[in-house]
Amino acid sequence: MFGLLKKFKAGFAKTVAAIGEKTGALFGRKPIDASSLETLEEALYTADFGVETTREILEEIKAAYKKDKDLRGQAAAAIGAAVLQRVLAGAEGRLDSPVVGVVDPGTPASPRPATANASNPTVIAMIGVNGSGKTTTSAKLAWRLQQEGRGVTLAACDTFRAAAVEQLKVWGQRLDLEIVASHTGADSAAVAFDAWQAAKARGRDYLIVDTAGRLHTKSNLMEELAKIRRVLQKHDPTAPQHRWLVVDGSLGSNSIEQAKVFHQSFGLTGLVVTKLDGTSRGGAIVGIYRQLKLPIYFIGLGEKAEDLQPFSVDDYAKAVFGVEE
Amino acid sequence: MFESLTEKLTSALRNLRGVGKLTEENMATALQEVRTALLAADVHFKVAREFVERVQTQCAGQEVIKSVTPGQQVVKIIHDELVRLLGEGTNTLSPARPLRILMAGLHGSGKTTSTAKLGKLLKKRGYRPLLVACDIHRPAAIDQLEILAKQEELDFHSDRASRDVAAIGTAALAVAQAGGNDCIIFDTAGRLQIDQDLIEEVKRLRAKVQPDEVLLVVDGALGQEAVNVAKAFHDALQLTGLILTKLDGDARGGAALSIKAITGVPIKFVGTGEKTADFDTFYPDRLASRILGMGDVVSLVEKAQENIDQKDAERLAEKMRKADFNLEDFLAQMQQVKKLGSMQSILGMMPGMSGVQLPDGADRQMARTEAIIKSMTLQERRKPDILNGNRRQRIANGAGVKIVEVNQLLKQFQQMQKMMKMMKGGGAKKMMRQMEAMKGRGGFPGM
């Protein structure tokens, strides 16, 4: 676990520095005062936590400050981290643990996304707006599962964007992944259908479906997603068992809107948050979790295959607030 | 695209109604709400604070004009301030020829797509663009640009063997000179502003090709991070402009305000859809109007001028006036409308319509209508009266639709003809009155 926190901190190195710079006095060992509270407010807003969470953290720190005028910066940081941990409680998604508490408006909530038949591959569909990192995440996840000894097939269902299929193929060559693909302009549902058959025939554990990027406001493209699902369900009525939204961690509050709409029309089961290796704190995921209670399965901390890491609430909260172990 | 901000501002200012004078006290709550709304719209913390302070100073002491509500008055002040903040004028490209443009930005912001869109736009303006693939990092990025270039019939240069971006850039300049290209657009790899190696790479490219324009491509939904990104890229590359992408979504676009306020770099273009034609010059006053829900008719008109063949349009208008408008003309007209972009993006520019979502497949509906008309013989198109049951069934089969849809289309067309006849036969006044009555109900501002 320590190794992971280190990795997280390395990815977040710039972030921690940024919050530290703004709140140097506050998160140091000096007692805080009214003006450092204002600095804190700014730091929280610029982390994209959103209005609600920012106010909650501020309230708690202010309350603690009222009780104890000698409140130290480190203690304030710990309060902030604690609020984040509370807000994000249950937000860690794990592939091998049952999916619970996910409200799925599309299909009746099932306690565990069991496949109809134990020998069927578990299907993970990657969904998201343009440029969020679906193709890259699909490849990295396939690699990760393969490293863990699972059999994985990738379905290149982004047949819309020019060269998206080629992009996945290059990843396939680099990381030695198995890919079922057609050509740009092909029917994405047909590719999904074929890929499922191939995965089943080869006895694979997972089928990862990379889909075309679409803004959540485009209903015709949303319809294409529904079609992929319908076609997969001809093979296995429970597929796709996982429907993950890939969210760009540097986006602001709009990612909440995106998640809401995708969730409404596709019944999401989880999130992958990418591009957290920049200076962005990815605070918007806090807002998404508040609103939709969707677990976060993985976060992207860099461009290498191994930079896709399981999400840990503790590590995230501590890294954001620079809490020392 | 900025609907949510508009809604929030409107509700924040509602409680100002019935106040005689704007004072700091009665403005305080409203302005607090404005600040919250701006923050919720991802406007950077500092920018939001300064914005609110400026609006406060301007509002204080103003008499509330009787004819308008205090809310409207404040909206006007906010609008003017937004226009100022977004920056007037300065959205034009350098007049240099050859015009060298460098595109830069984060991963997934839309650089490659914007490169193709900008190429298409400049081609329309009379340039001969050469698109240069300098993204040697993302798998298949070169293929993506090549496909888009082919699709738009634009010249393209790449060097798949090279790992030296600066060298690819230099070679492209020679290729452009030999090929007579007077505009060269360099698509670069997505990079984090803190990735020193990659920033150095694009700096070297910049030094070699000496671009006249360095455009930062920014996702319109970017959060508070926008400011860090823009600052770092500006320091490294001395940006000359921004391209704001994915504005056809419902992102509130606070990033646009933040970046402009903090770097002073003007926003030059906006991407508003998936088609390569969904790309516009940026106008701050229009965006400000749009933020406040006042629509964007000017953009629509200009788009129409660029895309629609003037003579064709005149011919169609003349036919309409004479009520001599057949299905063939209808088809031609529809194809012209299609050139403007997707129906949703057109709708988004109309006053009061920006928040309206088209029902599923409005564009598809148009394609079906087109298929129906195309399944008719020329004679049928010119004289729809001859369409009997047999003919209608044949057309339905040909277009792959139900016969009901053919009937519906013909009925609509008949109504249209009737309207035109009314206009021709001096009924124009009556029709104007009808439209006047509709206007009262619908409440289209500025019409």
JSON list of C-alpha atoms in Angstrom, two decimals, chain B residues 297-392:
[
{"chain": "B", "resi": 297, "resn": "VAL", "atom": "CA", "xyz": [-28.42, 35.27, -34.90]},
{"chain": "B", "resi": 298, "resn": "VAL", "atom": "CA", "xyz": [-25.40, 37.06, -36.32]},
{"chain": "B", "resi": 299, "resn": "SER", "atom": "CA", "xyz": [-23.39, 33.83, -36.42]},
{"chain": "B", "resi": 300, "resn": "LEU", "atom": "CA", "xyz": [-26.20, 32.03, -38.14]},
{"chain": "B", "resi": 301, "resn": "VAL", "atom": "CA", "xyz": [-26.52, 34.68, -40.81]},
{"chain": "B", "resi": 302, "resn": "GLU", "atom": "CA", "xyz": [-22.80, 34.67, -41.51]},
{"chain": "B", "resi": 303, "resn": "LYS", "atom": "CA", "xyz": [-22.68, 30.93, -41.63]},
{"chain": "B", "resi": 304, "resn": "ALA", "atom": "CA", "xyz": [-25.46, 30.99, -44.15]},
{"chain": "B", "resi": 305, "resn": "GLN", "atom": "CA", "xyz": [-23.60, 33.54, -46.26]},
{"chain": "B", "resi": 306, "resn": "GLU", "atom": "CA", "xyz": [-20.45, 31.42, -46.31]},
{"chain": "B", "resi": 307, "resn": "ASN", "atom": "CA", "xyz": [-22.12, 28.14, -47.10]},
{"chain": "B", "resi": 308, "resn": "ILE", "atom": "CA", "xyz": [-25.06, 28.97, -49.28]},
{"chain": "B", "resi": 309, "resn": "ASP", "atom": "CA", "xyz": [-24.70, 29.64, -52.94]},
{"chain": "B", "resi": 310, "resn": "GLN", "atom": "CA", "xyz": [-26.11, 33.13, -53.37]},
{"chain": "B", "resi": 311, "resn": "LYS", "atom": "CA", "xyz": [-27.51, 32.55, -56.86]},
{"chain": "B", "resi": 312, "resn": "ASP", "atom": "CA", "xyz": [-29.14, 29.31, -55.82]},
{"chain": "B", "resi": 313, "resn": "ALA", "atom": "CA", "xyz": [-30.72, 30.99, -52.85]},
{"chain": "B", "resi": 314, "resn": "GLU", "atom": "CA", "xyz": [-32.05, 33.83, -54.98]},
{"chain": "B", "resi": 315, "resn": "ARG", "atom": "CA", "xyz": [-33.48, 31.41, -57.48]},
{"chain": "B", "resi": 316, "resn": "LEU", "atom": "CA", "xyz": [-35.24, 29.52, -54.71]},
{"chain": "B", "resi": 317, "resn": "ALA", "atom": "CA", "xyz": [-36.55, 32.71, -53.15]},
{"chain": "B", "resi": 318, "resn": "GLU", "atom": "CA", "xyz": [-37.91, 33.82, -56.50]},
{"chain": "B", "resi": 319, "resn": "LYS", "atom": "CA", "xyz": [-39.65, 30.51, -56.96]},
{"chain": "B", "resi": 320, "resn": "MET", "atom": "CA", "xyz": [-41.14, 30.76, -53.51]},
{"chain": "B", "resi": 321, "resn": "ARG", "atom": "CA", "xyz": [-42.42, 34.23, -54.27]},
{"chain": "B", "resi": 322, "resn": "LYS", "atom": "CA", "xyz": [-44.09, 33.01, -57.41]},
{"chain": "B", "resi": 323, "resn": "ALA", "atom": "CA", "xyz": [-45.46, 30.02, -55.53]},
{"chain": "B", "resi": 324, "resn": "ASP", "atom": "CA", "xyz": [-43.77, 27.90, -58.16]},
{"chain": "B", "resi": 325, "resn": "PHE", "atom": "CA", "xyz": [-41.89, 25.79, -55.66]},
{"chain": "B", "resi": 326, "resn": "ASN", "atom": "CA", "xyz": [-41.70, 22.05, -56.29]},
{"chain": "B", "resi": 327, "resn": "LEU", "atom": "CA", "xyz": [-40.19, 19.13, -54.44]},
{"chain": "B", "resi": 328, "resn": "GLU", "atom": "CA", "xyz": [-36.96, 19.41, -56.38]},
{"chain": "B", "resi": 329, "resn": "ASP", "atom": "CA", "xyz": [-36.50, 22.93, -55.07]},
{"chain": "B", "resi": 330, "resn": "PHE", "atom": "CA", "xyz": [-37.39, 21.68, -51.63]},
{"chain": "B", "resi": 331, "resn": "LEU", "atom": "CA", "xyz": [-34.58, 19.12, -51.89]},
{"chain": "B", "resi": 332, "resn": "ALA", "atom": "CA", "xyz": [-32.11, 21.76, -53.03]},
{"chain": "B", "resi": 333, "resn": "GLN", "atom": "CA", "xyz": [-33.09, 23.99, -50.16]},
{"chain": "B", "resi": 334, "resn": "MET", "atom": "CA", "xyz": [-32.68, 21.19, -47.67]},
{"chain": "B", "resi": 335, "resn": "GLN", "atom": "CA", "xyz": [-29.23, 20.40, -48.96]},
{"chain": "B", "resi": 336, "resn": "GLN", "atom": "CA", "xyz": [-28.25, 24.02, -48.47]},
{"chain": "B", "resi": 337, "resn": "VAL", "atom": "CA", "xyz": [-29.44, 24.01, -44.90]},
{"chain": "B", "resi": 338, "resn": "LYS", "atom": "CA", "xyz": [-27.42, 20.87, -44.28]},
{"chain": "B", "resi": 339, "resn": "LYS", "atom": "CA", "xyz": [-24.26, 22.70, -45.27]},
{"chain": "B", "resi": 340, "resn": "LEU", "atom": "CA", "xyz": [-24.68, 24.93, -42.22]},
{"chain": "B", "resi": 341, "resn": "GLY", "atom": "CA", "xyz": [-23.95, 22.07, -39.85]},
{"chain": "B", "resi": 342, "resn": "SER", "atom": "CA", "xyz": [-26.09, 19.84, -37.72]},
{"chain": "B", "resi": 343, "resn": "MET", "atom": "CA", "xyz": [-29.63, 20.94, -36.90]},
{"chain": "B", "resi": 344, "resn": "GLN", "atom": "CA", "xyz": [-28.75, 21.15, -33.22]},
{"chain": "B", "resi": 345, "resn": "SER", "atom": "CA", "xyz": [-25.88, 23.54, -33.85]},
{"chain": "B", "resi": 346, "resn": "ILE", "atom": "CA", "xyz": [-28.13, 25.74, -35.99]},
{"chain": "B", "resi": 347, "resn": "LEU", "atom": "CA", "xyz": [-30.80, 25.73, -33.33]},
{"chain": "B", "resi": 348, "resn": "GLY", "atom": "CA", "xyz": [-28.24, 26.66, -30.71]},
{"chain": "B", "resi": 349, "resn": "MET", "atom": "CA", "xyz": [-27.65, 29.96, -32.50]},
{"chain": "B", "resi": 350, "resn": "MET", "atom": "CA", "xyz": [-31.27, 31.03, -32.51]},
{"chain": "B", "resi": 351, "resn": "PRO", "atom": "CA", "xyz": [-32.48, 33.40, -29.83]},
{"chain": "B", "resi": 352, "resn": "GLY", "atom": "CA", "xyz": [-34.24, 31.67, -27.00]},
{"chain": "B", "resi": 353, "resn": "MET", "atom": "CA", "xyz": [-33.57, 28.29, -28.52]},
{"chain": "B", "resi": 354, "resn": "SER", "atom": "CA", "xyz": [-30.11, 27.61, -27.14]},
{"chain": "B", "resi": 355, "resn": "GLY", "atom": "CA", "xyz": [-31.45, 25.39, -24.41]},
{"chain": "B", "resi": 356, "resn": "VAL", "atom": "CA", "xyz": [-33.80, 23.45, -26.62]},
{"chain": "B", "resi": 357, "resn": "GLN", "atom": "CA", "xyz": [-32.75, 19.90, -27.34]},
{"chain": "B", "resi": 358, "resn": "LEU", "atom": "CA", "xyz": [-33.89, 18.46, -30.64]},
{"chain": "B", "resi": 359, "resn": "PRO", "atom": "CA", "xyz": [-35.76, 15.19, -30.36]},
{"chain": "B", "resi": 360, "resn": "ASP", "atom": "CA", "xyz": [-33.86, 12.03, -31.21]},
{"chain": "B", "resi": 361, "resn": "GLY", "atom": "CA", "xyz": [-32.56, 11.98, -34.74]},
{"chain": "B", "resi": 362, "resn": "ALA", "atom": "CA", "xyz": [-33.71, 15.32, -36.10]},
{"chain": "B", "resi": 363, "resn": "ASP", "atom": "CA", "xyz": [-30.86, 15.10, -38.58]},
{"chain": "B", "resi": 364, "resn": "ARG", "atom": "CA", "xyz": [-31.85, 11.58, -39.42]},
{"chain": "B", "resi": 365, "resn": "GLN", "atom": "CA", "xyz": [-35.37, 12.76, -40.10]},
{"chain": "B", "resi": 366, "resn": "MET", "atom": "CA", "xyz": [-33.97, 15.15, -42.65]},
{"chain": "B", "resi": 367, "resn": "ALA", "atom": "CA", "xyz": [-31.99, 12.34, -44.25]},
{"chain": "B", "resi": 368, "resn": "ARG", "atom": "CA", "xyz": [-35.21, 10.30, -44.53]},
{"chain": "B", "resi": 369, "resn": "THR", "atom": "CA", "xyz": [-37.04, 13.17, -46.16]},
{"chain": "B", "resi": 370, "resn": "GLU", "atom": "CA", "xyz": [-34.15, 13.47, -48.58]},
{"chain": "B", "resi": 371, "resn": "ALA", "atom": "CA", "xyz": [-34.33, 9.75, -49.32]},
{"chain": "B", "resi": 372, "resn": "ILE", "atom": "CA", "xyz": [-38.05, 9.99, -50.04]},
{"chain": "B", "resi": 373, "resn": "ILE", "atom": "CA", "xyz": [-37.65, 12.85, -52.51]},
{"chain": "B", "resi": 374, "resn": "LYS", "atom": "CA", "xyz": [-34.69, 11.17, -54.14]},
{"chain": "B", "resi": 375, "resn": "SER", "atom": "CA", "xyz": [-36.82, 8.05, -54.70]},
{"chain": "B", "resi": 376, "resn": "MET", "atom": "CA", "xyz": [-39.17, 10.09, -56.87]},
{"chain": "B", "resi": 377, "resn": "THR", "atom": "CA", "xyz": [-38.76, 10.57, -60.61]},
{"chain": "B", "resi": 378, "resn": "LEU", "atom": "CA", "xyz": [-37.99, 14.07, -61.83]},
{"chain": "B", "resi": 379, "resn": "GLN", "atom": "CA", "xyz": [-41.50, 14.34, -63.16]},
{"chain": "B", "resi": 380, "resn": "GLU", "atom": "CA", "xyz": [-42.95, 13.42, -59.78]},
{"chain": "B", "resi": 381, "resn": "ARG", "atom": "CA", "xyz": [-40.79, 15.96, -58.01]},
{"chain": "B", "resi": 382, "resn": "ARG", "atom": "CA", "xyz": [-41.95, 18.70, -60.33]},
{"chain": "B", "resi": 383, "resn": "LYS", "atom": "CA", "xyz": [-45.61, 17.72, -60.28]},
{"chain": "B", "resi": 384, "resn": "PRO", "atom": "CA", "xyz": [-46.36, 16.06, -56.94]},
{"chain": "B", "resi": 385, "resn": "ASP", "atom": "CA", "xyz": [-50.06, 16.02, -57.92]},
{"chain": "B", "resi": 386, "resn": "ILE", "atom": "CA", "xyz": [-49.51, 12.95, -60.07]},
{"chain": "B", "resi": 387, "resn": "LEU", "atom": "CA", "xyz": [-48.51, 10.87, -57.05]},
{"chain": "B", "resi": 388, "resn": "ASN", "atom": "CA", "xyz": [-51.14, 8.19, -56.76]},
{"chain": "B", "resi": 389, "resn": "GLY", "atom": "CA", "xyz": [-51.21, 5.24, -54.39]},
{"chain": "B", "resi": 390, "resn": "ASN", "atom": "CA", "xyz": [-49.04, 3.02, -56.59]},
{"chain": "B", "resi": 391, "resn": "ARG", "atom": "CA", "xyz": [-46.40, 5.66, -57.04]},
{"chain": "B", "resi": 392, "resn": "ARG", "atom": "CA", "xyz": [-46.38, 6.42, -53.34]}
]
